[in-house]
């Protein structure tokens, strides 16, 4: 099997102990680092995303695939020409204030990175000011917000209101996600879109960046 | 068939759990946030003075004819007692901001025993349960929360890391579960000693949205089963399990864990009643966000009536929302839910 295909398979199967050896093998076979990432590792992650959506893989398996890929990317990073990775667009994402859930957000990040986006991960319990400062200073095209609690989801509205107050709302598309949310809620608080799952989040991102 | 014209809330709840038809369906809602908001308090107020929480619960129960009280469920209470730092936001639920077990070796530093009368906020939380019992008397059942071992392990380690541990070092995960099951059980028992009638648990990190069936069976199911059995051996109480998220493929396991009441999220109550209704009492499931928070009173009424039609017959049912009632729910919508329970919750015989 072609080494790039084997790299993709290793990501899907979470072969974290073998990925560095396979990556070195690809380098030794004169593949470019970006080619190894895009045609090997990321094509594997894309299948992981599809299997997650189809409930053939669950979070532990997906996280292991992501860790496996990360190990390979870390090996390749020093060889990459600056700016060649993550050039599809820039997105900032975080879990809103008062909410510490990050598993879903982290899966969204993995799939966004797999789709070639530069992702600024703001972490959990992110205040409105941090979201606003990031939009102002880092100028992402899209801002993603996550909330998993019925008690913290209203914080998303506070963030959007703050973006409006600070004249930043028009600079960025806002996508929200999290178990208790729905499209009606997104419309009500003035978000641009609601992402029902991680794969939809990436599709929305691609659509917004294209516009 | 004639029914007792008016039962106490306790009698009504007991009848329902025994799968007998009471005078009407019990109305039981996870009411921490809504009770605090309805009384005009914040979380900071109730942490400063637990009596305010007791008052808030009593007021909600009186004004809305609700059939059970809830304690200040502090799911990370055990984690704090074990050494994790508990964050207490001004007006939000408490949480653990940093996983305590950054390295696997940190497990050696974990206490294996806790004293619920001394450690962390447990003495305060137990006092609130005693306060609820004192204020509401024997007629209102008290529900009190404790975290199950798998969720406690996730909070101590960080969920993402624990999920990776499942894949890379399952032996470590089991060691951690064996370490936390004692403290989780000890706090559950202390809650029953303080007056709790129903011990509540939720395990949103172990549903079908997160882990596969056989992982649940290996890492959550046996520990829950053991913990609930130990609590029930200590005192004659009931166990309520809130199945937050999607649990459709694993109700067979959950209903074998010594659980009495399933507080269900988005699931068809008719199917659940048909498949598991003889084993457990079903509690649910008007949509907390779509309907109670965002809908109209008419929509709440229609959905509540549908829940009753699907699951109330023969007892074994509490009318409720599908999750915690958000603090922003209007009194009109909450009243609409209750009114359906009061008027249409009478058994059709």
XYZ file of C-alpha atoms in Angstrom:
560
model
C 0.000 0.000 0.000
C 1.149 3.512 -0.795
C 2.750 5.183 2.201
C 0.314 8.117 2.128
C -2.596 5.690 2.237
C -0.946 3.831 5.105
C -0.564 7.114 6.986
C -4.275 7.812 6.509
C -5.130 4.302 7.749
C -2.864 4.775 10.774
C -4.742 7.991 11.662
C -8.122 6.249 11.284
C -7.035 3.328 13.426
C -5.245 5.504 15.980
C -1.891 3.752 15.610
C -0.116 6.276 17.775
C 2.903 4.017 18.298
C 3.565 3.641 14.581
C 2.788 7.044 13.161
C 6.246 8.583 13.581
C 7.940 5.664 11.833
C 5.454 5.868 8.954
C 5.901 9.639 8.694
C 9.694 9.216 8.492
C 9.190 6.587 5.833
C 7.144 9.064 3.778
C 9.841 11.725 4.219
C 12.503 9.216 3.151
C 10.440 8.514 0.042
C 10.748 12.198 -0.901
C 7.164 13.232 -0.264
C 6.756 16.936 0.566
C 5.632 17.625 4.163
C 2.468 19.375 2.993
C 1.660 16.445 0.724
C 2.100 14.046 3.654
C -0.284 16.154 5.708
C -2.926 16.792 3.071
C -2.945 13.528 1.153
C -2.030 11.235 4.023
C -2.993 12.444 7.485
C -5.867 14.798 6.677
C -7.513 12.393 4.276
C -7.536 9.934 7.181
C -9.041 12.546 9.512
C -11.728 13.300 6.966
C -12.847 9.670 7.119
C -12.701 9.832 10.923
C -15.114 12.799 10.759
C -17.482 10.885 8.496
C -17.394 7.800 10.727
C -18.012 9.931 13.816
C -21.068 11.446 12.188
C -22.288 7.981 11.188
C -21.809 6.799 14.810
C -19.226 4.254 13.717
C -16.600 6.002 15.831
C -17.071 7.682 19.195
C -15.172 10.415 21.015
C -12.382 8.240 22.508
C -11.563 6.793 19.076
C -11.714 10.231 17.420
C -9.437 11.747 20.057
C -6.934 8.956 19.573
C -6.957 9.562 15.805
C -6.380 13.259 16.421
C -3.512 12.586 18.815
C -1.995 10.239 16.269
C -2.189 12.891 13.580
C -0.800 15.544 15.923
C 2.273 13.420 16.565
C 2.970 13.244 12.841
C 2.311 16.942 12.265
C 4.709 17.858 15.086
C 7.383 15.883 13.307
C 6.672 17.657 10.026
C 6.156 21.192 11.299
C 9.831 22.242 11.333
C 10.027 21.235 7.665
C 7.015 23.265 6.567
C 7.420 26.600 4.852
C 5.797 29.143 7.160
C 2.180 29.913 6.256
C 1.586 26.908 4.049
C -0.465 25.018 6.651
C -3.884 26.292 7.588
C -4.379 28.733 4.736
C -8.034 27.943 3.994
C -9.051 30.673 6.444
C -8.968 31.676 10.077
C -11.485 30.836 12.762
C -11.545 31.560 16.486
C -13.508 29.252 18.758
C -14.246 28.918 22.445
C -16.680 27.675 25.080
C -18.587 30.549 26.650
C -18.154 31.923 30.150
C -19.375 29.644 32.929
C -19.124 26.529 30.784
C -16.200 24.113 30.917
C -17.266 21.605 28.274
C -14.628 21.239 25.617
C -14.860 17.758 24.171
C -17.256 18.699 21.365
C -15.409 21.938 20.711
C -12.119 20.057 20.443
C -13.571 17.670 17.887
C -14.830 20.633 15.859
C -11.315 22.109 16.017
C -9.735 18.886 14.797
C -12.043 18.697 11.811
C -11.558 22.387 11.031
C -7.806 21.920 11.091
C -8.212 18.816 8.976
C -10.069 20.976 6.448
C -7.051 23.293 6.308
C -8.186 26.145 8.546
C -6.065 28.003 11.046
C -7.931 27.649 14.348
C -7.451 29.956 17.320
C -8.601 27.887 20.299
C -9.727 30.235 23.058
C -10.409 27.342 25.435
C -13.228 27.101 27.963
C -14.961 29.663 30.210
C -14.175 32.411 27.679
C -15.435 35.877 28.595
C -17.137 38.182 26.112
C -14.163 40.528 26.213
C -11.780 37.792 25.117
C -14.040 36.908 22.181
C -14.287 40.604 21.203
C -10.550 41.260 21.600
C -9.775 38.224 19.450
C -12.081 39.419 16.670
C -10.502 42.878 16.832
C -6.880 41.786 16.959
C -6.688 38.448 15.139
C -9.405 39.180 12.586
C -10.826 35.664 12.129
C -13.403 35.344 9.376
C -15.556 33.174 11.608
C -16.160 33.048 15.363
C -17.372 29.766 16.863
C -19.028 29.561 20.274
C -19.928 26.439 22.213
C -22.246 25.951 25.199
C -23.420 22.649 26.624
C -25.654 23.879 29.405
C -29.136 25.328 29.367
C -27.785 27.705 31.992
C -24.853 29.051 29.960
C -26.318 29.254 26.467
C -27.630 32.779 27.068
C -24.022 33.935 27.422
C -23.793 33.569 23.634
C -26.276 36.383 23.243
C -24.187 38.555 25.570
C -21.123 37.956 23.380
C -23.000 38.833 20.186
C -24.411 41.972 21.832
C -20.890 42.952 22.885
C -19.612 42.461 19.325
C -22.384 44.791 18.158
C -21.591 47.390 20.814
C -17.957 47.387 19.802
C -18.778 47.601 16.072
C -17.196 44.217 15.423
C -20.259 42.205 14.495
C -20.046 42.931 10.759
C -16.434 41.775 10.605
C -17.136 38.196 11.523
C -19.611 35.379 10.940
C -20.813 33.726 14.136
C -21.510 29.982 14.314
C -22.859 28.459 17.522
C -23.039 24.833 18.625
C -23.788 22.671 21.665
C -26.318 20.109 22.854
C -29.087 22.402 24.134
C -29.097 24.744 21.118
C -31.095 24.843 17.914
C -31.557 27.024 14.835
C -34.394 29.014 16.385
C -32.118 29.939 19.271
C -29.347 30.957 16.851
C -31.799 33.190 14.980
C -33.122 34.661 18.196
C -29.729 35.733 19.534
C -28.470 37.007 16.179
C -25.933 34.312 15.279
C -25.307 33.591 11.592
C -25.706 29.849 11.905
C -26.260 26.891 14.202
C -24.075 23.832 13.634
C -25.838 20.657 14.696
C -22.632 18.633 14.618
C -18.914 18.955 13.905
C -19.156 18.029 10.227
C -21.873 20.649 9.654
C -19.692 23.195 11.469
C -16.900 22.617 8.953
C -19.327 22.835 6.010
C -20.655 26.144 7.333
C -17.140 27.407 7.801
C -16.226 26.606 4.208
C -19.373 28.332 3.004
C -18.783 31.489 5.041
C -15.136 31.802 4.063
C -15.990 31.403 0.377
C -18.427 34.340 0.469
C -62.035 2.885 39.636
C -62.214 5.430 42.415
C -59.034 7.104 43.527
C -58.088 8.859 46.712
C -59.272 12.386 46.018
C -56.142 14.088 47.283
C -52.838 12.495 48.102
C -49.773 14.135 49.552
C -46.853 14.598 47.194
C -45.006 11.800 48.936
C -47.909 9.396 48.571
C -48.272 10.351 44.914
C -44.577 9.810 44.190
C -44.504 6.521 46.097
C -47.555 5.263 44.201
C -46.052 6.204 40.858
C -42.753 4.457 41.623
C -44.711 1.369 42.709
C -46.384 1.431 39.281
C -49.781 2.212 40.663
C -52.031 5.055 39.566
C -52.220 7.842 42.138
C -54.784 10.680 42.206
C -52.774 12.342 39.401
C -49.311 12.129 37.867
C -46.548 13.563 40.051
C -45.004 16.788 38.737
C -41.260 16.717 39.392
C -38.834 19.181 37.799
C -35.084 19.626 38.225
C -35.636 23.010 39.782
C -32.402 24.365 41.208
C -31.866 27.256 38.762
C -35.508 28.174 38.281
C -36.158 28.247 42.044
C -33.181 30.530 42.653
C -34.259 32.891 39.845
C -37.953 32.800 40.805
C -37.073 34.024 44.289
C -34.813 36.751 42.945
C -31.608 35.239 44.284
C -28.280 34.437 42.640
C -26.067 31.413 43.230
C -23.780 33.669 45.270
C -26.717 34.454 47.573
C -27.460 30.834 48.238
C -23.815 29.893 48.776
C -23.668 32.690 51.348
C -26.864 31.552 53.051
C -28.247 28.059 52.456
C -31.540 29.043 54.110
C -32.268 31.224 51.094
C -32.138 28.124 48.896
C -34.498 26.296 51.251
C -36.904 29.256 51.057
C -36.604 29.373 47.254
C -37.476 25.681 46.899
C -40.390 25.999 49.331
C -41.754 28.996 47.421
C -41.576 27.263 44.038
C -43.218 24.110 45.401
C -46.030 26.100 47.024
C -46.703 28.383 44.063
C -46.548 25.672 41.392
C -47.773 22.511 43.202
C -44.555 20.669 42.436
C -44.221 17.261 44.071
C -40.527 17.112 45.015
C -37.715 19.383 46.185
C -34.164 19.358 44.844
C -31.015 20.067 46.792
C -28.265 22.443 45.553
C -26.872 19.731 43.379
C -23.182 20.225 43.374
C -21.942 17.486 41.073
C -18.258 18.218 41.795
C -18.732 18.015 45.591
C -16.796 14.748 45.731
C -14.055 16.097 43.449
C -13.596 19.059 45.783
C -13.433 16.778 48.806
C -10.727 14.815 46.993
C -8.669 17.975 46.464
C -9.908 19.658 43.254
C -10.518 23.400 43.259
C -14.210 24.288 43.016
C -15.195 27.444 41.157
C -18.321 29.206 42.392
C -19.511 31.658 39.719
C -21.624 34.627 40.817
C -24.787 33.256 39.251
C -24.079 29.861 37.819
C -23.550 26.269 38.818
C -20.287 25.288 40.541
C -17.587 23.581 38.493
C -14.016 22.351 38.469
C -11.874 24.590 36.273
C -8.677 22.545 36.222
C -8.390 18.758 36.208
C -6.722 17.597 39.412
C -4.974 14.611 37.826
C -2.760 16.242 35.219
C -0.440 13.235 35.322
C -1.516 9.678 35.839
C 0.911 9.422 38.755
C -1.151 12.040 40.617
C -3.649 9.283 41.418
C -1.362 8.323 44.307
C -2.116 11.693 45.919
C -5.881 11.183 45.830
C -7.597 10.457 49.099
C -9.386 7.117 49.089
C -11.717 8.077 51.901
C -13.655 11.245 52.569
C -15.626 12.511 55.528
C -18.845 14.096 54.212
C -19.381 15.797 57.578
C -16.068 17.656 57.260
C -14.698 17.804 53.718
C -15.159 20.625 51.202
C -18.671 21.993 50.849
C -20.317 18.734 51.795
C -21.245 19.870 55.354
C -22.969 22.942 53.845
C -24.769 20.862 51.215
C -25.895 18.302 53.792
C -27.219 21.118 55.986
C -29.305 22.391 53.094
C -30.841 18.913 52.707
C -31.620 18.902 56.446
C -33.068 22.407 56.042
C -35.316 21.268 53.182
C -36.524 18.337 55.259
C -37.197 20.592 58.239
C -39.031 23.208 56.198
C -41.039 20.936 53.906
C -41.709 18.057 56.282
C -42.327 14.450 55.380
C -44.909 15.168 52.696
C -42.459 16.462 50.082
C -39.777 14.021 48.874
C -36.261 15.467 48.756
C -34.061 14.722 45.731
C -30.307 15.148 46.200
C -27.474 14.767 43.730
C -24.218 12.918 43.743
C -21.867 12.268 40.866
C -21.375 8.672 39.656
C -17.830 7.232 39.453
C -17.347 7.636 35.682
C -18.349 11.291 35.697
C -16.222 11.964 38.777
C -13.251 10.347 37.034
C -13.876 12.541 33.965
C -13.925 15.697 36.059
C -10.787 14.756 37.974
C -8.817 13.850 34.864
C -10.510 16.079 32.262
C -12.987 14.352 29.933
C -10.791 14.409 26.831
C -7.853 12.936 28.708
C -9.965 10.244 30.322
C -11.373 9.264 26.918
C -7.815 8.921 25.648
C -6.909 6.900 28.737
C -9.722 4.487 27.847
C -7.990 3.849 24.518
C -4.397 3.861 25.721
C -4.437 2.712 29.344
C -7.741 1.122 30.393
C -6.106 -0.319 33.506
C -5.453 3.205 34.780
C -9.102 4.172 34.164
C -10.272 1.210 36.242
C -7.810 2.080 39.014
C -9.228 5.611 39.077
C -12.830 4.335 39.102
C -12.000 2.004 41.992
C -10.466 4.958 43.842
C -13.466 7.288 43.450
C -16.341 4.840 43.934
C -15.871 4.830 47.730
C -16.037 8.636 48.117
C -18.993 8.904 45.674
C -20.904 6.253 47.613
C -20.007 7.803 50.980
C -21.452 11.163 49.922
C -24.596 9.478 48.565
C -25.095 7.711 51.889
C -24.538 10.948 53.820
C -27.238 12.631 51.714
C -29.689 9.878 52.666
C -28.771 10.292 56.332
C -29.452 14.028 56.006
C -32.962 13.322 54.729
C -32.774 12.726 50.964
C -35.425 10.325 49.707
C -34.234 10.123 46.109
C -30.567 10.123 45.092
C -30.077 11.663 41.647
C -27.231 11.178 39.224
C -26.446 12.241 35.729
C -23.676 10.981 33.513
C -23.618 13.141 30.373
C -20.054 12.057 29.572
C -21.113 8.413 29.188
C -23.978 8.637 26.696
C -24.142 7.487 23.079
C -23.012 10.927 21.911
C -19.699 10.291 23.703
C -18.706 6.646 24.176
C -19.616 3.367 22.550
C -21.834 0.755 24.170
C -19.113 -1.656 25.213
C -17.080 1.149 26.797
C -20.155 2.123 28.841
C -20.576 -1.509 29.802
C -16.970 -1.774 30.920
C -16.262 1.598 32.533
C -19.587 2.939 33.796
C -22.202 0.220 34.204
C -20.591 -2.028 36.859
C -19.501 0.903 39.013
C -22.965 2.503 38.939
C -24.581 -0.785 39.756
C -22.336 -1.293 42.756
C -22.656 2.285 44.021
C -26.468 2.397 43.761
C -26.771 -0.999 45.402
C -24.577 0.122 48.326
C -26.587 3.326 48.831
C -29.865 1.406 48.809
C -28.476 -1.163 51.246
C -27.619 1.735 53.569
C -31.086 3.293 53.441
C -34.404 2.600 51.749
C -34.178 5.330 49.092
C -34.807 5.501 45.371
C -32.292 6.213 42.611
C -33.031 8.693 39.819
C -30.719 8.628 36.776
C -30.862 11.612 34.419
C -29.932 10.258 31.002
C -28.798 13.522 29.457
C -28.279 13.269 25.672
C -28.751 10.131 23.598
C -28.977 6.847 25.527
C -31.143 4.875 23.128
C -28.738 1.959 22.711
C -27.969 1.476 26.416
C -31.206 1.679 28.383
C -30.891 -2.101 28.804
C -27.749 -1.550 30.880
C -28.998 1.499 32.775
C -32.172 -0.287 33.855
C -30.028 -3.064 35.372
C -28.137 -0.641 37.638
C -30.589 -0.581 40.579
C -32.177 2.555 39.093
C -35.804 3.334 39.989
C -36.478 6.490 37.976
C -35.147 7.432 34.542
C -35.261 11.184 33.948
C -35.027 11.124 30.185
C -33.926 13.571 27.542
C -35.012 13.362 23.897
C -36.516 9.889 23.623
C -39.939 8.645 22.572
C -41.776 8.015 25.834
C -44.120 5.509 24.182
C -41.218 3.324 23.060
C -39.477 3.639 26.406
C -42.664 2.745 28.289
C -43.183 -0.278 26.058
C -39.635 -1.576 26.377
C -38.660 -0.663 29.931
C -41.798 0.755 31.587
C -42.337 -2.327 33.723
C -38.861 -2.005 35.251
C -38.534 1.697 35.939
C -40.460 4.930 36.441
C -40.120 7.347 33.546
C -39.687 11.068 34.205
C -39.956 13.507 31.331
C -39.787 14.949 28.869
C -41.166 18.323 27.745
C -38.274 19.962 25.897
C -36.581 22.336 28.334
C -35.114 24.681 25.732
C -37.207 24.354 22.550
C -40.535 24.380 24.344
C -40.302 25.538 27.964
C -37.773 28.289 27.320
C -38.597 29.288 23.752
C -42.159 28.102 23.227
C -45.586 29.442 24.144
C -47.796 28.189 26.988
C -49.975 26.482 24.357
C -46.964 24.577 23.020
C -45.953 23.561 26.545
C -49.485 22.324 27.216
C -49.595 20.281 24.019
C -46.261 18.639 24.670
C -47.007 17.909 28.332
C -50.350 16.349 27.364
C -48.560 14.179 24.819
C -46.084 12.963 27.475
C -48.966 11.989 29.752
C -50.810 10.230 26.942
C -47.735 8.193 26.062
C -46.382 7.223 29.461
C -48.732 7.845 32.389
C -51.016 4.834 32.153
C -50.567 2.344 34.976
C -48.316 4.660 37.003
C -44.529 4.624 36.700
C -44.428 8.167 35.349
C -43.518 11.680 36.551
C -44.353 14.676 34.386
C -41.184 16.756 33.906
C -38.943 18.614 31.494
C -36.247 16.719 29.571
C -33.424 18.395 31.505
C -32.855 21.024 34.156
C -35.427 23.785 33.765
C -33.431 26.812 32.565
C -33.582 29.869 34.823
C -35.021 31.997 31.993
C -38.243 29.958 31.666
C -41.227 32.229 32.214
C -43.599 31.548 35.109
C -46.403 31.332 32.503
C -44.712 28.454 30.717
C -43.905 26.664 33.957
C -47.521 27.149 35.047
C -48.709 25.731 31.737
C -46.696 22.544 32.393
C -48.037 22.245 35.917
C -51.629 22.943 34.877
C -51.538 20.044 32.448
C -50.300 17.795 35.259
C -53.038 19.029 37.574
C -55.879 18.814 35.063
C -54.960 16.131 32.540
C -52.688 14.117 34.801
C -55.639 12.343 36.382
C -55.747 8.744 35.319
C -58.389 7.991 32.718
C -60.540 5.317 34.311
